[in-house]
mmCIF file of C-alpha atoms in Angstrom:
data_model
loop_
_atom_site.group_PDB
_atom_site.id
_atom_site.type_symbol
_atom_site.label_atom_id
_atom_site.label_comp_id
_atom_site.label_asym_id
_atom_site.label_seq_id
_atom_site.Cartn_x
_atom_site.Cartn_y
_atom_site.Cartn_z
ATOM 1 C CA UNK A 1 13.862 -38.278 39.585
ATOM 2 C CA UNK A 2 11.868 -41.592 38.433
ATOM 3 C CA UNK A 3 9.911 -43.252 41.489
ATOM 4 C CA UNK A 4 9.699 -46.690 42.198
ATOM 5 C CA UNK A 5 6.808 -48.624 41.280
ATOM 6 C CA UNK A 6 6.127 -51.626 43.882
ATOM 7 C CA UNK A 7 2.738 -52.572 42.088
ATOM 8 C CA UNK A 8 4.895 -55.034 39.940
ATOM 9 C CA UNK A 9 7.023 -55.866 42.637
ATOM 10 C CA UNK A 10 4.129 -57.605 44.938
ATOM 11 C CA UNK A 11 2.487 -59.112 41.275
ATOM 12 C CA UNK A 12 5.627 -60.791 40.616
ATOM 13 C CA UNK A 13 6.507 -61.786 44.352
ATOM 14 C CA UNK A 14 2.470 -63.634 43.914
ATOM 15 C CA UNK A 15 3.787 -65.472 41.203
ATOM 16 C CA UNK A 16 6.832 -65.948 42.516
ATOM 17 C CA UNK A 17 4.903 -67.587 45.402
ATOM 18 C CA UNK A 18 3.033 -69.755 43.394
ATOM 19 C CA UNK A 19 6.077 -72.051 41.354
ATOM 20 C CA UNK A 20 7.628 -72.501 45.175
ATOM 21 C CA UNK A 21 3.796 -73.407 45.971
ATOM 22 C CA UNK A 22 3.823 -76.357 43.190
ATOM 23 C CA UNK A 23 6.964 -77.617 43.527
ATOM 24 C CA UNK A 24 7.152 -78.232 46.990
ATOM 25 C CA UNK A 25 2.959 -79.737 47.570
ATOM 26 C CA UNK A 26 4.399 -83.445 48.288
ATOM 27 C CA UNK A 27 7.650 -82.127 50.878
ATOM 28 C CA UNK A 28 5.599 -82.452 53.556
ATOM 29 C CA UNK A 29 3.941 -85.340 53.558
ATOM 30 C CA UNK A 30 6.160 -87.475 50.990
ATOM 31 C CA UNK A 31 4.524 -91.088 52.837
ATOM 32 C CA UNK A 32 1.284 -89.784 53.048
ATOM 33 C CA UNK A 33 1.234 -89.264 48.924
ATOM 34 C CA UNK A 34 3.115 -92.763 48.457
ATOM 35 C CA UNK A 35 0.691 -94.239 49.665
ATOM 36 C CA UNK A 36 -2.607 -92.452 48.302
ATOM 37 C CA UNK A 37 -1.044 -93.382 44.720
ATOM 38 C CA UNK A 38 0.373 -95.983 45.168
ATOM 39 C CA UNK A 39 4.494 -95.300 44.237
ATOM 40 C CA UNK A 40 7.514 -95.425 46.447
ATOM 41 C CA UNK A 41 8.498 -91.991 48.413
ATOM 42 C CA UNK A 42 11.405 -91.918 45.556
ATOM 43 C CA UNK A 43 8.779 -91.470 43.223
ATOM 44 C CA UNK A 44 6.630 -88.843 45.001
ATOM 45 C CA UNK A 45 10.520 -87.637 45.709
ATOM 46 C CA UNK A 46 10.383 -87.112 42.020
ATOM 47 C CA UNK A 47 7.812 -84.655 42.140
ATOM 48 C CA UNK A 48 10.060 -82.203 43.317
ATOM 49 C CA UNK A 49 13.215 -83.010 41.891
ATOM 50 C CA UNK A 50 11.760 -82.426 38.377
ATOM 51 C CA UNK A 51 12.476 -78.891 38.704
ATOM 52 C CA UNK A 52 16.179 -78.704 39.577
ATOM 53 C CA UNK A 53 16.037 -81.303 37.271
ATOM 54 C CA UNK A 54 14.664 -79.246 33.975
ATOM 55 C CA UNK A 55 15.642 -76.194 35.932
ATOM 56 C CA UNK A 56 19.763 -77.266 34.977
ATOM 57 C CA UNK A 57 18.593 -77.010 31.354
ATOM 58 C CA UNK A 58 16.165 -74.580 30.538
ATOM 59 C CA UNK A 59 17.709 -71.559 33.414
ATOM 60 C CA UNK A 60 20.200 -70.279 30.152
ATOM 61 C CA UNK A 61 17.092 -70.191 27.684
ATOM 62 C CA UNK A 62 15.419 -68.963 30.206
ATOM 63 C CA UNK A 63 17.905 -65.788 31.302
ATOM 64 C CA UNK A 64 18.056 -64.965 27.417
ATOM 65 C CA UNK A 65 15.082 -64.599 26.624
ATOM 66 C CA UNK A 66 14.067 -62.632 29.075
ATOM 67 C CA UNK A 67 16.917 -60.610 28.266
ATOM 68 C CA UNK A 68 15.420 -60.045 24.961
ATOM 69 C CA UNK A 69 11.695 -60.284 25.897
ATOM 70 C CA UNK A 70 10.861 -59.848 29.520
ATOM 71 C CA UNK A 71 7.624 -58.662 29.968
ATOM 72 C CA UNK A 72 6.774 -61.857 27.429
ATOM 73 C CA UNK A 73 8.781 -63.922 28.932
ATOM 74 C CA UNK A 74 7.594 -63.277 32.603
ATOM 75 C CA UNK A 75 4.347 -63.513 31.099
ATOM 76 C CA UNK A 76 4.299 -66.783 29.766
ATOM 77 C CA UNK A 77 6.066 -68.168 32.547
ATOM 78 C CA UNK A 78 2.980 -67.233 35.026
ATOM 79 C CA UNK A 79 1.166 -68.450 32.889
ATOM 80 C CA UNK A 80 2.410 -71.885 32.477
ATOM 81 C CA UNK A 81 2.821 -72.639 36.386
ATOM 82 C CA UNK A 82 -1.134 -71.447 36.155
ATOM 83 C CA UNK A 83 -1.582 -74.293 33.861
ATOM 84 C CA UNK A 84 0.833 -76.986 35.596
ATOM 85 C CA UNK A 85 -1.303 -76.050 38.482
ATOM 86 C CA UNK A 86 -4.557 -76.889 36.618
ATOM 87 C CA UNK A 87 -3.253 -80.089 35.511
ATOM 88 C CA UNK A 88 -2.757 -81.811 38.882
ATOM 89 C CA UNK A 89 -6.482 -81.755 39.368
ATOM 90 C CA UNK A 90 -6.394 -84.905 37.120
ATOM 91 C CA UNK A 91 -5.626 -86.579 40.526
ATOM 92 C CA UNK A 92 -3.445 -89.360 39.601
ATOM 93 C CA UNK A 93 0.489 -89.716 39.796
ATOM 94 C CA UNK A 94 0.744 -89.384 36.096
ATOM 95 C CA UNK A 95 -1.091 -86.238 35.853
ATOM 96 C CA UNK A 96 0.284 -85.074 39.136
ATOM 97 C CA UNK A 97 4.054 -85.336 36.944
ATOM 98 C CA UNK A 98 3.072 -84.352 33.582
ATOM 99 C CA UNK A 99 1.521 -80.720 36.059
ATOM 100 C CA UNK A 100 5.273 -80.568 37.909
ATOM 101 C CA UNK A 101 6.637 -81.111 34.771
ATOM 102 C CA UNK A 102 4.870 -78.220 32.424
ATOM 103 C CA UNK A 103 5.087 -75.515 35.927
ATOM 104 C CA UNK A 104 9.057 -76.696 36.178
ATOM 105 C CA UNK A 105 9.327 -75.551 32.290
ATOM 106 C CA UNK A 106 7.961 -72.106 33.895
ATOM 107 C CA UNK A 107 10.130 -71.462 37.095
ATOM 108 C CA UNK A 108 13.204 -70.343 35.061
ATOM 109 C CA UNK A 109 10.944 -68.408 33.613
ATOM 110 C CA UNK A 110 9.680 -66.275 36.894
ATOM 111 C CA UNK A 111 12.478 -67.251 39.336
ATOM 112 C CA UNK A 112 15.480 -65.211 36.545
ATOM 113 C CA UNK A 113 13.302 -62.452 36.946
ATOM 114 C CA UNK A 114 13.947 -61.357 39.906
ATOM 115 C CA UNK A 115 17.192 -59.416 39.154
ATOM 116 C CA UNK A 116 15.622 -57.833 36.497
ATOM 117 C CA UNK A 117 11.609 -56.543 37.382
ATOM 118 C CA UNK A 118 13.500 -55.025 39.896
ATOM 119 C CA UNK A 119 16.012 -53.152 37.788
ATOM 120 C CA UNK A 120 13.207 -51.818 35.172
ATOM 121 C CA UNK A 121 10.850 -50.678 38.421
ATOM 122 C CA UNK A 122 12.540 -49.459 41.390
ATOM 123 C CA UNK A 123 15.132 -46.563 41.624
ATOM 124 C CA UNK A 124 19.241 -47.738 42.081
ATOM 125 C CA UNK A 125 18.271 -47.702 45.928
ATOM 126 C CA UNK A 126 16.201 -49.608 46.110
ATOM 127 C CA UNK A 127 16.462 -52.554 44.030
ATOM 128 C CA UNK A 128 18.686 -54.536 47.283
ATOM 129 C CA UNK A 129 15.099 -54.333 49.058
ATOM 130 C CA UNK A 130 13.442 -55.254 46.013
ATOM 131 C CA UNK A 131 15.667 -58.944 45.465
ATOM 132 C CA UNK A 132 15.303 -58.997 49.208
ATOM 133 C CA UNK A 133 11.371 -58.793 48.865
ATOM 134 C CA UNK A 134 10.924 -60.963 45.903
ATOM 135 C CA UNK A 135 13.447 -63.522 47.084
ATOM 136 C CA UNK A 136 11.190 -63.959 50.465
ATOM 137 C CA UNK A 137 8.351 -63.962 48.511
ATOM 138 C CA UNK A 138 9.666 -66.897 46.907
ATOM 139 C CA UNK A 139 10.017 -68.526 50.166
ATOM 140 C CA UNK A 140 7.066 -67.822 51.581
ATOM 141 C CA UNK A 141 5.374 -69.732 48.685
ATOM 142 C CA UNK A 142 6.980 -72.709 50.669
ATOM 143 C CA UNK A 143 5.154 -71.503 53.836
ATOM 144 C CA UNK A 144 2.424 -72.010 52.181
ATOM 145 C CA UNK A 145 2.997 -75.392 50.731
ATOM 146 C CA UNK A 146 4.298 -76.234 53.757
ATOM 147 C CA UNK A 147 1.786 -75.049 55.477
ATOM 148 C CA UNK A 148 -0.965 -76.498 53.792
ATOM 149 C CA UNK A 149 0.886 -80.003 54.160
ATOM 150 C CA UNK A 150 0.695 -79.299 57.893
ATOM 151 C CA UNK A 151 -3.589 -78.809 58.232
ATOM 152 C CA UNK A 152 -4.793 -81.496 55.267
ATOM 153 C CA UNK A 153 -2.095 -84.289 55.722
ATOM 154 C CA UNK A 154 -3.810 -87.488 55.196
ATOM 155 C CA UNK A 155 -4.090 -89.010 52.044
ATOM 156 C CA UNK A 156 -7.870 -88.011 51.997
ATOM 157 C CA UNK A 157 -7.455 -84.204 51.547
ATOM 158 C CA UNK A 158 -4.340 -84.082 49.559
ATOM 159 C CA UNK A 159 -7.142 -83.416 46.922
ATOM 160 C CA UNK A 160 -7.917 -80.112 48.320
ATOM 161 C CA UNK A 161 -3.906 -79.026 48.669
ATOM 162 C CA UNK A 162 -3.999 -79.723 44.665
ATOM 163 C CA UNK A 163 -7.608 -77.213 44.567
ATOM 164 C CA UNK A 164 -5.665 -74.102 46.909
ATOM 165 C CA UNK A 165 -2.273 -74.470 44.708
ATOM 166 C CA UNK A 166 -4.403 -73.708 41.448
ATOM 167 C CA UNK A 167 -6.259 -71.107 42.711
ATOM 168 C CA UNK A 168 -3.640 -69.003 44.275
ATOM 169 C CA UNK A 169 -1.315 -70.142 40.721
ATOM 170 C CA UNK A 170 -4.508 -68.511 39.040
ATOM 171 C CA UNK A 171 -4.950 -65.500 40.809
ATOM 172 C CA UNK A 172 -1.441 -64.649 40.714
ATOM 173 C CA UNK A 173 -0.986 -65.051 37.226
ATOM 174 C CA UNK A 174 -3.607 -62.749 36.211
ATOM 175 C CA UNK A 175 -2.218 -59.710 38.922
ATOM 176 C CA UNK A 176 1.151 -60.036 37.109
ATOM 177 C CA UNK A 177 -0.500 -59.354 33.039
ATOM 178 C CA UNK A 178 -2.473 -56.463 35.033
ATOM 179 C CA UNK A 179 0.465 -55.029 36.634
ATOM 180 C CA UNK A 180 2.742 -55.151 33.976
ATOM 181 C CA UNK A 181 0.111 -53.627 31.215
ATOM 182 C CA UNK A 182 2.457 -50.137 31.591
ATOM 183 C CA UNK A 183 6.255 -49.923 30.595
ATOM 184 C CA UNK A 184 9.040 -50.235 32.758
ATOM 185 C CA UNK A 185 9.902 -46.856 33.969
ATOM 186 C CA UNK A 186 13.629 -47.544 34.770
ATOM 187 C CA UNK A 187 15.258 -49.745 31.857
ATOM 188 C CA UNK A 188 13.423 -49.190 28.377
ATOM 189 C CA UNK A 189 11.691 -52.528 27.656
ATOM 190 C CA UNK A 190 12.704 -52.319 23.987
ATOM 191 C CA UNK A 191 15.968 -52.709 25.730
ATOM 192 C CA UNK A 192 17.386 -56.487 23.888
ATOM 193 C CA UNK A 193 21.340 -57.602 24.689
ATOM 194 C CA UNK A 194 22.806 -58.991 21.688
ATOM 195 C CA UNK A 195 23.796 -62.747 21.890
ATOM 196 C CA UNK A 196 27.046 -62.004 24.027
ATOM 197 C CA UNK A 197 24.642 -61.642 27.006
ATOM 198 C CA UNK A 198 25.884 -65.362 28.465
ATOM 199 C CA UNK A 199 29.750 -64.472 26.905
ATOM 200 C CA UNK A 200 29.791 -61.087 29.348
ATOM 201 C CA UNK A 201 27.897 -62.575 32.604
ATOM 202 C CA UNK A 202 30.054 -66.186 32.466
ATOM 203 C CA UNK A 203 33.711 -63.665 31.577
ATOM 204 C CA UNK A 204 33.261 -62.687 34.996
ATOM 205 C CA UNK A 205 35.552 -64.510 37.418
ATOM 206 C CA UNK A 206 32.953 -63.568 39.799
ATOM 207 C CA UNK A 207 30.177 -65.043 38.611
ATOM 208 C CA UNK A 208 32.063 -67.734 37.657
ATOM 209 C CA UNK A 209 32.465 -68.502 41.467
ATOM 210 C CA UNK A 210 29.205 -67.362 42.751
ATOM 211 C CA UNK A 211 28.107 -70.420 40.675
ATOM 212 C CA UNK A 212 30.188 -73.015 41.594
ATOM 213 C CA UNK A 213 29.656 -71.688 45.573
ATOM 214 C CA UNK A 214 25.485 -71.705 44.561
ATOM 215 C CA UNK A 215 25.508 -75.389 44.058
ATOM 216 C CA UNK A 216 26.191 -76.162 47.960
ATOM 217 C CA UNK A 217 23.566 -74.672 49.585
ATOM 218 C CA UNK A 218 21.127 -74.992 47.369
ATOM 219 C CA UNK A 219 21.568 -78.425 46.996
ATOM 220 C CA UNK A 220 21.622 -78.500 50.791
ATOM 221 C CA UNK A 221 18.145 -77.124 50.793
ATOM 222 C CA UNK A 222 16.483 -79.145 48.406
ATOM 223 C CA UNK A 223 17.608 -81.832 50.145
ATOM 224 C CA UNK A 224 15.999 -81.229 53.141
ATOM 225 C CA UNK A 225 12.818 -80.241 51.890
ATOM 226 C CA UNK A 226 12.672 -82.747 49.789
ATOM 227 C CA UNK A 227 13.674 -85.725 52.390
ATOM 228 C CA UNK A 228 12.914 -84.194 55.597
ATOM 229 C CA UNK A 229 10.235 -86.179 56.531
ATOM 230 C CA UNK A 230 10.969 -89.487 55.540
ATOM 231 C CA UNK A 231 14.785 -88.551 57.202
ATOM 232 C CA UNK A 232 12.986 -87.647 60.411
ATOM 233 C CA UNK A 233 10.398 -90.126 60.065
ATOM 234 C CA UNK A 234 12.627 -93.294 62.301
ATOM 235 C CA UNK A 235 13.384 -90.973 65.113
ATOM 236 C CA UNK A 236 9.805 -90.708 65.810
ATOM 237 C CA UNK A 237 8.945 -87.046 64.039
ATOM 238 C CA UNK A 238 5.195 -87.284 62.562
ATOM 239 C CA UNK A 239 4.131 -86.463 58.797
ATOM 240 C CA UNK A 240 2.333 -83.633 59.852
ATOM 241 C CA UNK A 241 5.186 -82.278 62.491
ATOM 242 C CA UNK A 242 7.909 -82.667 59.952
ATOM 243 C CA UNK A 243 5.691 -80.330 57.881
ATOM 244 C CA UNK A 244 5.955 -77.874 60.541
ATOM 245 C CA UNK A 245 9.539 -78.098 61.468
ATOM 246 C CA UNK A 246 9.830 -77.418 57.325
ATOM 247 C CA UNK A 247 7.189 -74.605 57.675
ATOM 248 C CA UNK A 248 9.050 -73.131 60.717
ATOM 249 C CA UNK A 249 12.577 -73.006 58.596
ATOM 250 C CA UNK A 250 11.212 -71.395 55.699
ATOM 251 C CA UNK A 251 9.032 -68.687 57.704
ATOM 252 C CA UNK A 252 12.372 -67.720 59.639
ATOM 253 C CA UNK A 253 14.379 -67.648 55.757
ATOM 254 C CA UNK A 254 11.721 -65.450 55.263
ATOM 255 C CA UNK A 255 12.552 -63.470 57.805
ATOM 256 C CA UNK A 256 15.901 -63.787 57.231
ATOM 257 C CA UNK A 257 15.367 -63.418 53.509
ATOM 258 C CA UNK A 258 13.572 -59.993 53.991
ATOM 259 C CA UNK A 259 16.629 -58.114 56.841
ATOM 260 C CA UNK A 260 19.559 -60.145 56.368
ATOM 261 C CA UNK A 261 20.732 -58.670 52.782
ATOM 262 C CA UNK A 262 19.822 -55.283 53.349
ATOM 263 C CA UNK A 263 22.489 -55.251 55.534
ATOM 264 C CA UNK A 264 24.866 -57.150 53.760
ATOM 265 C CA UNK A 265 24.452 -54.650 51.203
ATOM 266 C CA UNK A 266 25.223 -51.778 52.769
ATOM 267 C CA UNK A 267 28.296 -53.110 54.902
ATOM 268 C CA UNK A 268 29.368 -55.159 51.913
ATOM 269 C CA UNK A 269 29.402 -58.444 54.339
ATOM 270 C CA UNK A 270 27.964 -60.853 51.573
ATOM 271 C CA UNK A 271 31.508 -63.689 51.744
ATOM 272 C CA UNK A 272 31.221 -62.870 56.044
ATOM 273 C CA UNK A 273 27.391 -64.117 54.993
ATOM 274 C CA UNK A 274 27.773 -66.833 53.365
ATOM 275 C CA UNK A 275 30.942 -68.521 55.240
ATOM 276 C CA UNK A 276 29.307 -67.828 58.495
ATOM 277 C CA UNK A 277 25.736 -69.616 57.259
ATOM 278 C CA UNK A 278 27.354 -72.551 55.582
ATOM 279 C CA UNK A 279 29.231 -73.091 58.737
ATOM 280 C CA UNK A 280 25.827 -73.240 60.544
ATOM 281 C CA UNK A 281 24.518 -75.719 58.111
ATOM 282 C CA UNK A 282 26.853 -77.879 59.098
ATOM 283 C CA UNK A 283 26.994 -78.239 62.178
ATOM 284 C CA UNK A 284 22.625 -77.924 62.493
ATOM 285 C CA UNK A 285 23.614 -81.270 60.058
ATOM 286 C CA UNK A 286 25.692 -83.386 61.965
ATOM 287 C CA UNK A 287 23.307 -82.576 65.171
ATOM 288 C CA UNK A 288 20.651 -84.016 63.048
ATOM 289 C CA UNK A 289 22.602 -87.214 62.341
ATOM 290 C CA UNK A 290 24.168 -87.749 65.805
ATOM 291 C CA UNK A 291 20.967 -86.448 68.033
ATOM 292 C CA UNK A 292 18.099 -86.660 65.924
ATOM 293 C CA UNK A 293 14.884 -85.530 67.941
ATOM 294 C CA UNK A 294 11.429 -83.502 67.517
ATOM 295 C CA UNK A 295 12.633 -80.814 69.563
ATOM 296 C CA UNK A 296 16.494 -80.700 67.539
ATOM 297 C CA UNK A 297 14.547 -81.055 63.964
ATOM 298 C CA UNK A 298 13.386 -77.840 65.345
ATOM 299 C CA UNK A 299 16.208 -76.104 66.286
ATOM 300 C CA UNK A 300 18.619 -77.131 63.610
ATOM 301 C CA UNK A 301 15.914 -77.164 61.032
ATOM 302 C CA UNK A 302 15.402 -73.337 61.966
ATOM 303 C CA UNK A 303 18.644 -72.431 62.398
ATOM 304 C CA UNK A 304 19.086 -73.533 58.419
ATOM 305 C CA UNK A 305 16.265 -71.711 57.585
ATOM 306 C CA UNK A 306 17.407 -68.314 59.255
ATOM 307 C CA UNK A 307 20.779 -67.895 57.946
ATOM 308 C CA UNK A 308 20.829 -70.529 55.156
ATOM 309 C CA UNK A 309 18.039 -69.086 52.241
ATOM 310 C CA UNK A 310 18.819 -65.471 53.018
ATOM 311 C CA UNK A 311 22.330 -66.373 51.448
ATOM 312 C CA UNK A 312 20.044 -66.672 47.876
ATOM 313 C CA UNK A 313 19.164 -62.717 47.957
ATOM 314 C CA UNK A 314 22.758 -62.079 48.784
ATOM 315 C CA UNK A 315 24.548 -63.172 45.992
ATOM 316 C CA UNK A 316 21.067 -62.071 43.313
ATOM 317 C CA UNK A 317 22.082 -58.780 44.150
ATOM 318 C CA UNK A 318 25.547 -59.073 43.648
ATOM 319 C CA UNK A 319 25.136 -60.431 40.535
ATOM 320 C CA UNK A 320 22.364 -57.693 39.510
ATOM 321 C CA UNK A 321 25.217 -55.400 40.481
ATOM 322 C CA UNK A 322 28.173 -56.898 37.758
ATOM 323 C CA UNK A 323 26.056 -58.165 35.268
ATOM 324 C CA UNK A 324 23.780 -55.041 34.092
ATOM 325 C CA UNK A 325 21.996 -55.678 31.124
ATOM 326 C CA UNK A 326 22.840 -59.382 31.429
ATOM 327 C CA UNK A 327 21.550 -59.355 34.843
ATOM 328 C CA UNK A 328 18.741 -62.234 33.077
ATOM 329 C CA UNK A 329 21.064 -64.315 32.195
ATOM 330 C CA UNK A 330 23.951 -63.985 35.207
ATOM 331 C CA UNK A 331 20.575 -64.921 37.596
ATOM 332 C CA UNK A 332 20.081 -67.507 35.191
ATOM 333 C CA UNK A 333 23.769 -68.827 36.099
ATOM 334 C CA UNK A 334 23.532 -68.410 39.739
ATOM 335 C CA UNK A 335 20.125 -70.341 39.246
ATOM 336 C CA UNK A 336 21.223 -73.113 37.161
ATOM 337 C CA UNK A 337 24.533 -73.609 39.180
ATOM 338 C CA UNK A 338 22.114 -74.517 42.287
ATOM 339 C CA UNK A 339 19.751 -75.816 40.886
ATOM 340 C CA UNK A 340 22.377 -78.489 39.518
ATOM 341 C CA UNK A 341 23.345 -78.965 43.245
ATOM 342 C CA UNK A 342 20.125 -79.291 44.707
ATOM 343 C CA UNK A 343 19.316 -81.947 41.756
ATOM 344 C CA UNK A 344 22.664 -84.151 42.840
ATOM 345 C CA UNK A 345 22.723 -83.729 46.287
ATOM 346 C CA UNK A 346 18.920 -84.791 46.771
ATOM 347 C CA UNK A 347 19.718 -87.422 44.241
ATOM 348 C CA UNK A 348 22.334 -88.939 46.558
ATOM 349 C CA UNK A 349 20.239 -88.331 49.637
ATOM 350 C CA UNK A 350 16.894 -89.899 48.017
ATOM 351 C CA UNK A 351 19.750 -93.044 47.543
ATOM 352 C CA UNK A 352 19.898 -92.982 51.843
ATOM 353 C CA UNK A 353 16.504 -92.008 52.264
ATOM 354 C CA UNK A 354 16.052 -95.811 54.371
ATOM 355 C CA UNK A 355 19.561 -94.580 56.588
ATOM 356 C CA UNK A 356 19.643 -90.769 58.188
ATOM 357 C CA UNK A 357 22.266 -91.424 59.962
ATOM 358 C CA UNK A 358 24.593 -91.418 57.118
ATOM 359 C CA UNK A 359 21.769 -88.814 54.929
ATOM 360 C CA UNK A 360 22.433 -86.125 57.700
ATOM 361 C CA UNK A 361 26.080 -86.508 57.781
ATOM 362 C CA UNK A 362 26.662 -86.331 53.926
ATOM 363 C CA UNK A 363 24.738 -82.447 53.992
ATOM 364 C CA UNK A 364 27.030 -81.689 56.534
ATOM 365 C CA UNK A 365 29.947 -82.264 54.124
ATOM 366 C CA UNK A 366 28.523 -80.533 51.464
ATOM 367 C CA UNK A 367 27.575 -77.296 53.587
ATOM 368 C CA UNK A 368 30.548 -77.644 55.188
ATOM 369 C CA UNK A 369 33.066 -77.977 51.993
ATOM 370 C CA UNK A 370 31.295 -74.660 50.431
ATOM 371 C CA UNK A 371 32.982 -72.721 53.663
ATOM 372 C CA UNK A 372 36.960 -71.608 52.099
ATOM 373 C CA UNK A 373 35.126 -70.330 48.785
ATOM 374 C CA UNK A 374 32.748 -67.788 50.824
ATOM 375 C CA UNK A 375 35.462 -67.308 52.600
ATOM 376 C CA UNK A 376 37.449 -66.604 49.916
ATOM 377 C CA UNK A 377 34.738 -63.714 48.039
ATOM 378 C CA UNK A 378 35.978 -61.293 50.255
ATOM 379 C CA UNK A 379 38.585 -60.469 47.888
ATOM 380 C CA UNK A 380 36.711 -60.203 45.081
ATOM 381 C CA UNK A 381 33.401 -58.752 45.877
#
């Protein structure tokens, strides 16, 4: 029996982390960055929101490319991430936006590949663990972003963040190039699904339901990471503290994503996990609306990270099992729907950025609406 090869998974994990690092460099220092580059907080928010916007457009084409030319497409994604990070070293808002756009084009090619790379390099029994590790590393990139924001929280130090992100992205791209030199062991590299890959994935009623459901937790998380800092500022939470809160949130998410999905897969408990995470998120957002403070923010947002972020690898593991050779397209459908939810919810919360209480109530309502759909999945999983 062929053995699992973990080196490509580790290298992929570095690139996945790089995409999130570039995406969220300014999420924890929105106000500081707005002052440095002489733009509005909403403009800084768009440095992050351009990622879900382009993901919605590019998710399906990226999935189809990965299903036909997996290695080449993934390497292009790694290269574009590094190029986007380098472009941002121009250190003006125009250069930042240009770099974000380039890196956001790369993100679907990288993130859609999490199920494909585990299927190609790991044995079947190791694939849930591989998906959990790959997804946890994506969240680890968020951790790095928030660590940098917490350490280099002043406007004059933001160029250091750009340099560190660029170096990390380049190193990750080189590591992946080296790791993928040998052909895949478990799925032939020449396997090329036909043009019916999208139809195959979309024809599954469960995949369609998961696509709808993914919009809600994605939306809440993207909006929270994008606007948590300005929403918490009126409650006396400083930019550096907000960055630390977001850091703790994602660290909890990394730990949860590396452990909870494995347990869920073994016990066929995906429906229960999704319903629990959405309910807890709604309660946490209500607490932030009615009693905002540093302590409540730590407790509520950490809870969201611990329970909500593992929902992603749980869903992706189901997709990998259900879609077979069209796993890249199936994953693309989930990521597309999730990022559409992220774009819509973040835009709505952005309009309420100066009104924290209504904004947090909106996030609570969005999470709560999805609970019945999550519970209904138990009949089809």
